[in-house]
């Protein structure tokens, strides 16, 4: 969290520093599932995912998840490194995922 609320920053340097800070705070060697909670529209998702992929290869992250992303963003992210989890809003009031995300996600994930 920043002084004015959540920080949305998908730059490789910020992703790495955030992960390193989490490891230190939690006093662990790796994170099981690391989520991209909000999509940084100023940083290409490919740049963010390349850094996360590197962190997986270094053993600091086991799996990568993404939250509140469009089908196109999910597709582009998944092309860099397989996503393990996709978190989206789905309720009686918000049914868009049934048409936009579920058919697409079924190509990559078990629903």
PDB file of C-alpha atoms in Angstrom:
ATOM      1  CA  UNK A   1       0.000   0.000   0.000  1.00  0.00           C
ATOM      2  CA  UNK A   2       1.160   3.458  -0.845  1.00  0.00           C
ATOM      3  CA  UNK A   3       0.259   6.627   1.045  1.00  0.00           C
ATOM      4  CA  UNK A   4      -2.796   7.171  -1.176  1.00  0.00           C
ATOM      5  CA  UNK A   5      -3.909   3.543  -1.410  1.00  0.00           C
ATOM      6  CA  UNK A   6      -2.787   0.471  -3.309  1.00  0.00           C
ATOM      7  CA  UNK A   7       0.246   0.735  -5.558  1.00  0.00           C
ATOM      8  CA  UNK A   8      -0.238  -0.670  -9.057  1.00  0.00           C
ATOM      9  CA  UNK A   9       3.234  -1.174 -10.473  1.00  0.00           C
ATOM     10  CA  UNK A  10       4.147  -4.091 -12.707  1.00  0.00           C
ATOM     11  CA  UNK A  11       7.671  -3.003 -13.564  1.00  0.00           C
ATOM     12  CA  UNK A  12      10.237  -5.783 -13.194  1.00  0.00           C
ATOM     13  CA  UNK A  13      12.187  -3.875 -10.527  1.00  0.00           C
ATOM     14  CA  UNK A  14       9.060  -3.254  -8.430  1.00  0.00           C
ATOM     15  CA  UNK A  15       7.855  -6.847  -8.807  1.00  0.00           C
ATOM     16  CA  UNK A  16      11.217  -8.175  -7.647  1.00  0.00           C
ATOM     17  CA  UNK A  17      11.524  -5.752  -4.718  1.00  0.00           C
ATOM     18  CA  UNK A  18       7.946  -6.511  -3.605  1.00  0.00           C
ATOM     19  CA  UNK A  19       8.582 -10.241  -3.707  1.00  0.00           C
ATOM     20  CA  UNK A  20      11.878  -9.899  -1.828  1.00  0.00           C
ATOM     21  CA  UNK A  21      10.135  -7.788   0.829  1.00  0.00           C
ATOM     22  CA  UNK A  22       7.379 -10.417   1.177  1.00  0.00           C
ATOM     23  CA  UNK A  23       9.937 -13.193   1.605  1.00  0.00           C
ATOM     24  CA  UNK A  24      11.666 -11.178   4.308  1.00  0.00           C
ATOM     25  CA  UNK A  25       8.450 -10.242   6.154  1.00  0.00           C
ATOM     26  CA  UNK A  26       7.191 -13.817   6.065  1.00  0.00           C
ATOM     27  CA  UNK A  27      10.627 -15.257   6.864  1.00  0.00           C
ATOM     28  CA  UNK A  28      10.318 -17.887   4.123  1.00  0.00           C
ATOM     29  CA  UNK A  29      12.475 -18.960   1.181  1.00  0.00           C
ATOM     30  CA  UNK A  30       9.671 -19.013  -1.384  1.00  0.00           C
ATOM     31  CA  UNK A  31       6.019 -18.081  -1.975  1.00  0.00           C
ATOM     32  CA  UNK A  32       3.688 -20.890  -3.057  1.00  0.00           C
ATOM     33  CA  UNK A  33       1.286 -18.776  -5.149  1.00  0.00           C
ATOM     34  CA  UNK A  34       2.188 -15.205  -6.092  1.00  0.00           C
ATOM     35  CA  UNK A  35      -0.613 -13.110  -7.571  1.00  0.00           C
ATOM     36  CA  UNK A  36      -0.599 -10.142  -9.896  1.00  0.00           C
ATOM     37  CA  UNK A  37      -3.496  -8.483  -8.076  1.00  0.00           C
ATOM     38  CA  UNK A  38      -4.110  -5.513 -10.368  1.00  0.00           C
ATOM     39  CA  UNK A  39      -2.856  -5.044 -13.911  1.00  0.00           C
ATOM     40  CA  UNK A  40      -0.465  -2.144 -14.468  1.00  0.00           C
ATOM     41  CA  UNK A  41      -1.653  -0.608 -17.733  1.00  0.00           C
ATOM     42  CA  UNK A  42       1.613   1.323 -18.120  1.00  0.00           C
ATOM     43  CA  UNK A  43       3.834  -1.780 -18.047  1.00  0.00           C
ATOM     44  CA  UNK A  44       3.361  -4.522 -20.645  1.00  0.00           C
ATOM     45  CA  UNK A  45       2.174  -7.722 -18.965  1.00  0.00           C
ATOM     46  CA  UNK A  46       4.990  -9.508 -20.798  1.00  0.00           C
ATOM     47  CA  UNK A  47       7.568  -7.482 -18.824  1.00  0.00           C
ATOM     48  CA  UNK A  48       5.876  -8.319 -15.534  1.00  0.00           C
ATOM     49  CA  UNK A  49       5.592 -11.997 -16.426  1.00  0.00           C
ATOM     50  CA  UNK A  50       9.215 -12.249 -17.584  1.00  0.00           C
ATOM     51  CA  UNK A  51      10.323 -11.079 -14.142  1.00  0.00           C
ATOM     52  CA  UNK A  52       7.938 -13.469 -12.394  1.00  0.00           C
ATOM     53  CA  UNK A  53       9.185 -16.290 -14.623  1.00  0.00           C
ATOM     54  CA  UNK A  54      12.743 -15.461 -13.551  1.00  0.00           C
ATOM     55  CA  UNK A  55      11.659 -15.544  -9.897  1.00  0.00           C
ATOM     56  CA  UNK A  56      10.111 -18.993 -10.475  1.00  0.00           C
ATOM     57  CA  UNK A  57      13.379 -20.173 -12.030  1.00  0.00           C
ATOM     58  CA  UNK A  58      15.252 -18.817  -8.995  1.00  0.00           C
ATOM     59  CA  UNK A  59      12.950 -20.843  -6.714  1.00  0.00           C
ATOM     60  CA  UNK A  60      11.437 -17.793  -5.010  1.00  0.00           C
ATOM     61  CA  UNK A  61       7.938 -18.430  -6.389  1.00  0.00           C
ATOM     62  CA  UNK A  62       6.316 -21.798  -7.098  1.00  0.00           C
ATOM     63  CA  UNK A  63       3.211 -20.695  -9.000  1.00  0.00           C
ATOM     64  CA  UNK A  64       1.858 -17.498 -10.575  1.00  0.00           C
ATOM     65  CA  UNK A  65      -1.724 -16.243 -10.457  1.00  0.00           C
ATOM     66  CA  UNK A  66      -3.465 -13.239 -11.974  1.00  0.00           C
ATOM     67  CA  UNK A  67      -6.479 -11.254 -10.804  1.00  0.00           C
ATOM     68  CA  UNK A  68      -9.072  -9.128 -12.611  1.00  0.00           C
ATOM     69  CA  UNK A  69      -7.479  -9.431 -16.053  1.00  0.00           C
ATOM     70  CA  UNK A  70      -9.055  -9.455 -19.497  1.00  0.00           C
ATOM     71  CA  UNK A  71      -8.940 -12.595 -21.652  1.00  0.00           C
ATOM     72  CA  UNK A  72      -6.297 -10.941 -23.849  1.00  0.00           C
ATOM     73  CA  UNK A  73      -4.108 -10.086 -20.856  1.00  0.00           C
ATOM     74  CA  UNK A  74      -4.479 -13.626 -19.506  1.00  0.00           C
ATOM     75  CA  UNK A  75      -3.521 -15.027 -22.918  1.00  0.00           C
ATOM     76  CA  UNK A  76      -0.441 -12.797 -23.182  1.00  0.00           C
ATOM     77  CA  UNK A  77       0.643 -13.575 -19.611  1.00  0.00           C
ATOM     78  CA  UNK A  78       0.135 -17.315 -20.048  1.00  0.00           C
ATOM     79  CA  UNK A  79       2.263 -17.243 -23.220  1.00  0.00           C
ATOM     80  CA  UNK A  80       5.268 -16.123 -21.129  1.00  0.00           C
ATOM     81  CA  UNK A  81       4.774 -18.554 -18.233  1.00  0.00           C
ATOM     82  CA  UNK A  82       1.876 -20.864 -17.342  1.00  0.00           C
ATOM     83  CA  UNK A  83      -0.617 -19.330 -14.939  1.00  0.00           C
ATOM     84  CA  UNK A  84      -1.846 -21.534 -12.124  1.00  0.00           C
ATOM     85  CA  UNK A  85      -4.729 -19.385 -10.913  1.00  0.00           C
ATOM     86  CA  UNK A  86      -7.059 -16.748 -12.342  1.00  0.00           C
ATOM     87  CA  UNK A  87      -9.164 -14.745  -9.893  1.00  0.00           C
ATOM     88  CA  UNK A  88     -12.171 -12.892 -11.283  1.00  0.00           C
ATOM     89  CA  UNK A  89     -15.379 -11.367 -10.031  1.00  0.00           C
ATOM     90  CA  UNK A  90     -18.280 -13.769 -10.531  1.00  0.00           C
ATOM     91  CA  UNK A  91     -21.561 -13.519  -8.683  1.00  0.00           C
ATOM     92  CA  UNK A  92     -25.299 -13.359  -9.197  1.00  0.00           C
ATOM     93  CA  UNK A  93     -24.822  -9.696 -10.106  1.00  0.00           C
ATOM     94  CA  UNK A  94     -21.685  -9.998 -12.203  1.00  0.00           C
ATOM     95  CA  UNK A  95     -21.981 -12.738 -14.821  1.00  0.00           C
ATOM     96  CA  UNK A  96     -19.618 -11.366 -17.507  1.00  0.00           C
ATOM     97  CA  UNK A  97     -17.017 -14.031 -16.737  1.00  0.00           C
ATOM     98  CA  UNK A  98     -19.324 -16.740 -18.087  1.00  0.00           C
ATOM     99  CA  UNK A  99     -19.068 -15.292 -21.584  1.00  0.00           C
ATOM    100  CA  UNK A 100     -15.665 -13.616 -21.516  1.00  0.00           C
ATOM    101  CA  UNK A 101     -13.356 -15.631 -19.272  1.00  0.00           C
ATOM    102  CA  UNK A 102     -14.709 -19.147 -18.718  1.00  0.00           C
ATOM    103  CA  UNK A 103     -14.676 -20.285 -22.365  1.00  0.00           C
ATOM    104  CA  UNK A 104     -11.172 -18.911 -22.805  1.00  0.00           C
ATOM    105  CA  UNK A 105      -9.822 -20.155 -19.468  1.00  0.00           C
ATOM    106  CA  UNK A 106     -11.034 -23.662 -20.209  1.00  0.00           C
ATOM    107  CA  UNK A 107      -8.367 -23.844 -22.897  1.00  0.00           C
ATOM    108  CA  UNK A 108      -5.641 -23.561 -20.249  1.00  0.00           C
ATOM    109  CA  UNK A 109      -7.136 -24.452 -16.881  1.00  0.00           C
ATOM    110  CA  UNK A 110      -9.454 -26.965 -15.306  1.00  0.00           C
ATOM    111  CA  UNK A 111     -12.632 -25.243 -14.187  1.00  0.00           C
TER     112      UNK A 111
END
